[in-house]
Amino acid sequence: METGTQHVAKLEPFLLICKSAKGAAAAKLVQDATSAPGVFVFGELLEQPNVQELAGNEQHSRFFSLLQLFSYKTYQDYLQYKDSLPPLNNAQITKLKQLTLVSLAQDSRILPYDHLLRVLDMPTIRDLEDLIIDAIYLDIVRGKLDQRAQQLQVEYTMGRDLEPGKLEQLLVSLQNWASTTSAVLATLDEKLSQIAHRTSTSKQMKDAYEKQYQMTLKEVVDKQKEVRNVNKATNYNGPRTGLTAAGKAELDRERQRERQKRENEEKEREMTREKEKEKEDDNSMDVDEPVDAKGKGRKVPLGDSRQQQRKRNRP
């Protein structure tokens, strides 16, 4: 069962009795309700017609003020208007201090011990901590006692009844909060849009850079392959396959240089042969010249030469 529903459920018996209680009975009902354990909301009881009649009864109007005190006022208000209120028993005083703690917790999430001691009129820190622990067990407030820092750290608190006239103030506060929240959300949306735009632009720039990088890398790799293929084509005379356009052009130029070199060598050999032939022709013309009548210049036949040699060698 939720906290608010639980407290309202504990008020139900008093609401049923209030339908038939008037005058002194209604005043006694208020006294019992404000003393009952676990009853911390009184708005519905305060709106009952029989209770509203107490405000116009001079004898019982103090009990109507008492119910107003427990509905939306604090222990400090009791001390201020104590003379115009009926006396409180210990259970009522403890409950009013616990309700005052709820009101303080609604205004601040950090409650120093020294402030609570003064407002709740507690004699010692031990008594104050006991009051807070009881309130936590009753689930009207939740938090942590920080004994080192001497403070109560509030995590949750129940809601109290609204004092007449405070509803309009609450609505204004809620409207201001809604406007502030809308402005904050609009600012956050704008920031998120800017971040999304920067992220998209950054991604596009990164993709463009990566694309350009890959293209440049491919060009460098292709150029290196062309250089290696050209070097292989220059040093290797065997079959050549897989050359690029630049490699093929370089290979054609190399072949052209080789053909030119062979043609030059062939021309040089042709010129050498022509010179040798002319020299042979000149020698042939010298051998065939006619000799004089006495036989000068005529070569001796080989057989006669050998015979004359043998004659010279005889004793």
Short mmCIF file of C-alpha atoms in Angstrom, two decimals:
data_model
loop_
_atom_site.label_atom_id
_atom_site.label_comp_id
_atom_site.label_asym_id
_atom_site.label_seq_id
_atom_site.Cartn_x
_atom_site.Cartn_y
_atom_site.Cartn_z
CA MET A 1 0.00 0.00 0.00
CA GLU A 2 1.31 3.45 -0.91
CA THR A 3 2.22 5.86 1.87
CA GLY A 4 -0.52 8.44 1.17
CA THR A 5 -3.21 5.77 0.84
CA GLN A 6 -2.04 4.16 4.09
CA HIS A 7 -2.43 7.40 6.08
CA VAL A 8 -5.82 8.18 4.54
CA ALA A 9 -7.01 4.65 5.38
CA LYS A 10 -6.19 5.21 9.05
CA LEU A 11 -8.34 8.35 9.02
CA GLU A 12 -11.40 6.47 7.66
CA PRO A 13 -12.82 5.39 11.07
CA PHE A 14 -12.86 9.00 12.27
CA LEU A 15 -14.60 10.11 9.07
CA LEU A 16 -17.36 7.58 9.66
CA ILE A 17 -17.85 8.66 13.28
CA CYS A 18 -17.84 12.33 12.31
CA LYS A 19 -21.06 11.93 10.33
CA SER A 20 -23.03 11.54 13.56
CA ALA A 21 -20.86 13.55 15.97
CA LYS A 22 -21.74 17.14 16.77
CA GLY A 23 -20.70 19.71 19.31
CA ALA A 24 -18.76 18.20 22.18
CA ALA A 25 -18.68 14.81 20.41
CA ALA A 26 -17.05 16.40 17.35
CA ALA A 27 -14.55 18.21 19.61
CA LYS A 28 -13.75 14.91 21.32
CA LEU A 29 -13.32 13.30 17.89
CA VAL A 30 -10.73 15.94 16.95
CA GLN A 31 -8.85 15.29 20.16
CA ASP A 32 -8.83 11.53 19.50
CA ALA A 33 -7.80 11.86 15.85
CA THR A 34 -4.86 14.12 16.62
CA SER A 35 -3.69 11.70 19.32
CA ALA A 36 -4.19 8.45 17.34
CA PRO A 37 -1.00 6.65 16.20
CA GLY A 38 -0.37 6.64 12.47
CA VAL A 39 -2.86 9.36 11.58
CA PHE A 40 -0.98 12.22 9.90
CA VAL A 41 -3.46 13.68 7.38
CA PHE A 42 -6.54 15.56 8.50
CA GLY A 43 -7.76 17.48 5.44
CA GLU A 44 -10.86 15.34 4.82
CA LEU A 45 -11.82 15.45 8.48
CA LEU A 46 -11.40 19.22 8.51
CA GLU A 47 -13.84 19.53 5.58
CA GLN A 48 -16.62 17.59 7.30
CA PRO A 49 -19.70 19.78 8.01
CA ASN A 50 -19.92 18.76 11.68
CA VAL A 51 -16.28 19.77 12.17
CA GLN A 52 -16.78 23.05 10.28
CA GLU A 53 -19.56 23.89 12.77
CA LEU A 54 -16.98 23.90 15.56
CA ALA A 55 -15.43 27.08 14.12
CA GLY A 56 -18.62 29.01 14.93
CA ASN A 57 -19.04 27.51 18.41
CA GLU A 58 -17.31 29.71 20.97
CA GLN A 59 -16.95 26.80 23.38
CA HIS A 60 -15.44 24.36 20.89
CA SER A 61 -13.70 26.66 18.38
CA ARG A 62 -10.35 25.87 20.02
CA PHE A 63 -10.65 22.27 18.79
CA PHE A 64 -11.24 23.46 15.23
CA SER A 65 -8.03 25.53 15.52
CA LEU A 66 -6.30 22.43 16.94
CA LEU A 67 -7.29 20.41 13.88
CA GLN A 68 -6.01 23.20 11.63
CA LEU A 69 -2.72 23.14 13.55
CA PHE A 70 -2.23 19.42 12.89
CA SER A 71 -3.37 19.74 9.28
CA TYR A 72 -0.85 22.26 7.94
CA LYS A 73 0.91 24.17 10.73
CA THR A 74 4.03 23.46 12.83
CA TYR A 75 5.24 23.19 16.39
CA GLN A 76 6.43 26.80 16.28
CA ASP A 77 2.86 27.90 15.51
CA TYR A 78 1.67 25.93 18.55
CA LEU A 79 4.17 27.72 20.78
CA GLN A 80 3.03 31.06 19.34
CA TYR A 81 -0.75 30.42 19.79
CA LYS A 82 -0.55 28.06 22.74
CA ASP A 83 -2.90 30.10 24.91
CA SER A 84 -5.74 29.94 22.37
CA LEU A 85 -5.45 26.16 21.92
CA PRO A 86 -6.43 23.25 24.13
CA PRO A 87 -3.54 21.65 26.05
CA LEU A 88 -1.67 18.88 24.22
CA ASN A 89 -0.74 15.50 25.61
CA ASN A 90 2.63 13.85 25.00
CA ALA A 91 1.37 11.86 21.97
CA GLN A 92 0.06 15.04 20.36
CA ILE A 93 3.28 16.95 21.02
CA THR A 94 5.36 14.14 19.54
CA LYS A 95 3.11 13.89 16.48
CA LEU A 96 3.18 17.67 15.93
CA LYS A 97 6.98 17.66 16.08
CA GLN A 98 7.07 14.82 13.55
CA LEU A 99 4.73 16.75 11.24
CA THR A 100 6.96 19.79 11.68
CA LEU A 101 9.92 17.63 10.62
CA VAL A 102 7.96 16.69 7.48
CA SER A 103 7.36 20.37 6.66
CA LEU A 104 11.05 21.17 7.15
CA ALA A 105 12.05 18.22 4.95
CA GLN A 106 9.79 19.52 2.18
CA ASP A 107 11.74 22.79 2.14
CA SER A 108 15.29 21.41 2.37
CA ARG A 109 17.03 18.10 1.74
CA ILE A 110 19.75 18.80 4.32
CA LEU A 111 18.61 19.53 7.85
CA PRO A 112 21.38 20.38 10.36
CA TYR A 113 20.94 19.08 13.87
CA ASP A 114 21.37 22.51 15.48
CA HIS A 115 18.49 23.91 13.41
CA LEU A 116 16.24 20.94 14.28
CA LEU A 117 17.10 21.19 17.98
CA ARG A 118 16.03 24.83 18.00
CA VAL A 119 12.86 24.50 15.90
CA LEU A 120 11.60 21.29 17.54
CA ASP A 121 12.63 22.36 21.02
CA MET A 122 14.52 19.09 21.62
CA PRO A 123 16.74 18.95 24.75
CA THR A 124 19.48 16.67 23.38
CA ILE A 125 20.77 15.22 20.11
CA ARG A 126 19.84 11.75 21.35
CA ASP A 127 16.20 12.81 21.78
CA LEU A 128 16.26 14.41 18.34
CA GLU A 129 17.65 11.26 16.70
CA ASP A 130 15.01 9.14 18.46
CA LEU A 131 12.29 11.42 17.07
CA ILE A 132 13.75 11.16 13.55
CA ILE A 133 14.11 7.37 13.77
CA ASP A 134 10.45 7.03 14.87
CA ALA A 135 9.38 9.22 11.93
CA ILE A 136 11.36 7.01 9.56
CA TYR A 137 9.71 3.87 10.95
CA LEU A 138 6.29 5.52 10.52
CA ASP A 139 7.30 6.14 6.85
CA ILE A 140 6.44 9.84 6.94
CA VAL A 141 10.04 10.74 6.09
CA ARG A 142 13.02 8.83 4.74
CA GLY A 143 16.66 9.76 5.00
CA LYS A 144 20.02 9.12 6.59
CA LEU A 145 21.38 10.34 9.89
CA ASP A 146 24.88 11.70 9.38
CA GLN A 147 26.26 11.82 12.93
CA ARG A 148 29.69 12.97 11.77
CA ALA A 149 28.27 15.97 9.89
CA GLN A 150 25.45 16.37 12.47
CA GLN A 151 22.68 16.52 9.90
CA LEU A 152 19.73 14.65 8.39
CA GLN A 153 19.95 13.87 4.68
CA VAL A 154 16.35 13.71 3.41
CA GLU A 155 15.44 11.27 0.63
CA TYR A 156 11.63 11.33 0.77
CA THR A 157 8.81 12.93 2.72
CA MET A 158 5.04 12.53 2.78
CA GLY A 159 2.80 15.38 1.69
CA ARG A 160 0.83 17.42 4.18
CA ASP A 161 -2.53 19.13 3.72
CA LEU A 162 -2.49 22.51 2.01
CA GLU A 163 -3.37 25.60 4.00
CA PRO A 164 -6.19 27.69 2.44
CA GLY A 165 -4.69 30.18 0.00
CA LYS A 166 -1.54 28.13 -0.50
CA LEU A 167 -2.97 26.25 -3.48
CA GLU A 168 -2.67 29.31 -5.70
CA GLN A 169 0.93 29.80 -4.57
CA LEU A 170 1.63 26.16 -5.30
CA LEU A 171 0.15 26.50 -8.78
CA VAL A 172 2.31 29.55 -9.47
CA SER A 173 5.37 27.67 -8.25
CA LEU A 174 4.48 24.71 -10.47
CA GLN A 175 4.00 27.01 -13.46
CA ASN A 176 7.37 28.63 -12.84
CA TRP A 177 8.93 25.22 -12.52
CA ALA A 178 7.26 24.09 -15.76
CA SER A 179 8.52 27.21 -17.59
CA THR A 180 12.02 26.73 -16.27
CA THR A 181 11.93 23.06 -17.19
CA SER A 182 10.70 23.87 -20.70
CA ALA A 183 13.49 26.41 -21.16
CA VAL A 184 16.06 23.89 -19.95
CA LEU A 185 14.66 21.21 -22.26
CA ALA A 186 14.71 23.63 -25.21
CA THR A 187 18.33 24.49 -24.45
CA LEU A 188 19.19 20.80 -24.19
CA ASP A 189 17.45 20.08 -27.51
CA GLU A 190 19.42 22.87 -29.16
CA LYS A 191 22.66 21.57 -27.72
CA LEU A 192 21.81 18.04 -28.84
CA SER A 193 21.03 19.31 -32.35
CA GLN A 194 24.36 21.14 -32.48
CA ILE A 195 26.20 18.06 -31.27
CA ALA A 196 24.38 15.89 -33.82
CA HIS A 197 25.25 18.36 -36.61
CA ARG A 198 28.90 18.48 -35.56
CA THR A 199 28.97 14.71 -35.36
CA SER A 200 27.48 14.38 -38.85
CA THR A 201 29.88 16.97 -40.28
CA SER A 202 32.81 15.32 -38.58
CA LYS A 203 31.77 11.93 -39.98
CA GLN A 204 31.49 13.36 -43.50
CA MET A 205 34.92 14.97 -43.22
CA LYS A 206 36.36 11.76 -41.86
CA ASP A 207 34.82 9.74 -44.72
CA ALA A 208 36.13 12.21 -47.30
CA TYR A 209 39.58 12.12 -45.74
CA GLU A 210 39.55 8.32 -45.65
CA LYS A 211 38.47 8.17 -49.30
CA GLN A 212 41.21 10.60 -50.36
CA TYR A 213 43.73 8.69 -48.28
CA GLN A 214 42.80 5.40 -49.92
CA MET A 215 43.00 6.96 -53.40
CA THR A 216 46.41 8.45 -52.67
CA LEU A 217 47.62 5.18 -51.20
CA LYS A 218 46.42 3.30 -54.28
CA GLU A 219 48.20 5.75 -56.59
CA VAL A 220 51.44 5.34 -54.61
CA VAL A 221 51.16 1.54 -54.71
CA ASP A 222 50.42 1.55 -58.47
CA LYS A 223 53.37 3.87 -59.11
CA GLN A 224 55.68 1.58 -57.12
CA LYS A 225 54.43 -1.39 -59.14
CA GLU A 226 55.09 0.47 -62.39
CA VAL A 227 58.64 1.30 -61.32
CA ARG A 228 59.31 -2.32 -60.35
CA ASN A 229 57.85 -3.59 -63.64
CA VAL A 230 59.99 -1.14 -65.64
CA ASN A 231 63.12 -2.31 -63.83
CA LYS A 232 62.22 -5.94 -64.49
CA ALA A 233 61.54 -5.18 -68.14
CA THR A 234 64.97 -3.56 -68.49
CA ASN A 235 66.92 -6.37 -66.85
CA TYR A 236 64.94 -9.36 -68.08
CA ASN A 237 65.02 -10.49 -71.75
CA GLY A 238 62.57 -13.34 -71.43
CA PRO A 239 58.81 -13.25 -71.79
CA ARG A 240 57.26 -10.22 -70.19
CA THR A 241 53.67 -10.19 -69.08
CA GLY A 242 51.58 -8.14 -66.78
CA LEU A 243 53.21 -4.77 -67.62
CA THR A 244 51.37 -1.56 -67.13
CA ALA A 245 51.00 1.07 -69.84
CA ALA A 246 54.06 2.92 -68.62
CA GLY A 247 56.02 -0.35 -68.47
CA LYS A 248 54.99 -1.26 -72.01
CA ALA A 249 56.00 2.17 -73.29
CA GLU A 250 59.39 1.83 -71.61
CA LEU A 251 59.76 -1.69 -73.09
CA ASP A 252 58.99 -0.35 -76.60
CA ARG A 253 61.59 2.35 -76.15
CA GLU A 254 64.13 -0.23 -75.02
CA ARG A 255 63.39 -2.39 -78.06
CA GLN A 256 63.73 0.63 -80.33
CA ARG A 257 67.14 1.38 -78.81
CA GLU A 258 68.20 -2.24 -79.34
CA ARG A 259 67.07 -2.19 -83.03
CA GLN A 260 68.89 1.09 -83.57
CA LYS A 261 71.99 -0.39 -82.01
CA ARG A 262 71.81 -3.48 -84.23
CA GLU A 263 71.30 -1.36 -87.33
CA ASN A 264 74.34 0.75 -86.48
CA GLU A 265 76.42 -2.36 -85.89
CA GLU A 266 75.20 -3.83 -89.21
CA LYS A 267 76.14 -0.63 -91.00
CA GLU A 268 79.60 -0.68 -89.47
CA ARG A 269 80.12 -4.33 -90.51
CA GLU A 270 78.90 -3.51 -94.04
CA MET A 271 81.34 -0.63 -94.29
CA THR A 272 84.16 -2.88 -93.01
CA ARG A 273 83.34 -5.54 -95.63
CA GLU A 274 83.31 -2.95 -98.40
CA LYS A 275 86.72 -1.66 -97.34
CA GLU A 276 88.17 -5.20 -97.28
CA LYS A 277 86.71 -5.92 -100.70
CA GLU A 278 88.25 -2.78 -102.17
CA LYS A 279 91.60 -3.75 -100.70
CA GLU A 280 91.39 -7.23 -102.22
CA ASP A 281 90.52 -5.74 -105.58
CA ASP A 282 93.62 -3.57 -105.40
CA ASN A 283 95.84 -6.59 -104.62
CA SER A 284 94.37 -8.55 -107.54
CA MET A 285 95.19 -5.79 -109.95
CA ASP A 286 98.91 -5.87 -108.86
CA VAL A 287 99.31 -9.64 -109.50
CA ASP A 288 97.84 -9.56 -113.02
CA GLU A 289 100.16 -6.83 -114.36
CA PRO A 290 102.19 -7.90 -117.53
CA VAL A 291 105.95 -8.63 -117.15
CA ASP A 292 108.76 -7.52 -119.47
CA ALA A 293 110.38 -9.69 -122.16
CA LYS A 294 113.24 -10.77 -120.00
CA GLY A 295 110.94 -12.41 -117.51
CA LYS A 296 111.36 -9.98 -114.67
CA GLY A 297 108.59 -10.06 -112.28
CA ARG A 298 107.35 -13.50 -113.30
CA LYS A 299 106.95 -16.01 -110.54
CA VAL A 300 108.85 -19.21 -110.77
CA PRO A 301 106.68 -22.30 -110.96
CA LEU A 302 106.62 -24.26 -107.78
CA GLY A 303 107.98 -27.42 -109.32
CA ASP A 304 110.93 -25.72 -110.99
CA SER A 305 111.79 -23.91 -107.81
CA ARG A 306 112.08 -27.10 -105.84
CA GLN A 307 114.25 -28.69 -108.58
CA GLN A 308 116.65 -25.81 -108.64
CA GLN A 309 116.91 -25.97 -104.88
CA ARG A 310 117.94 -29.60 -105.01
CA LYS A 311 120.61 -28.83 -107.57
CA ARG A 312 122.11 -26.22 -105.31
CA ASN A 313 122.27 -28.61 -102.48
CA ARG A 314 124.29 -31.24 -104.30
CA PRO A 315 128.08 -31.49 -103.49
#
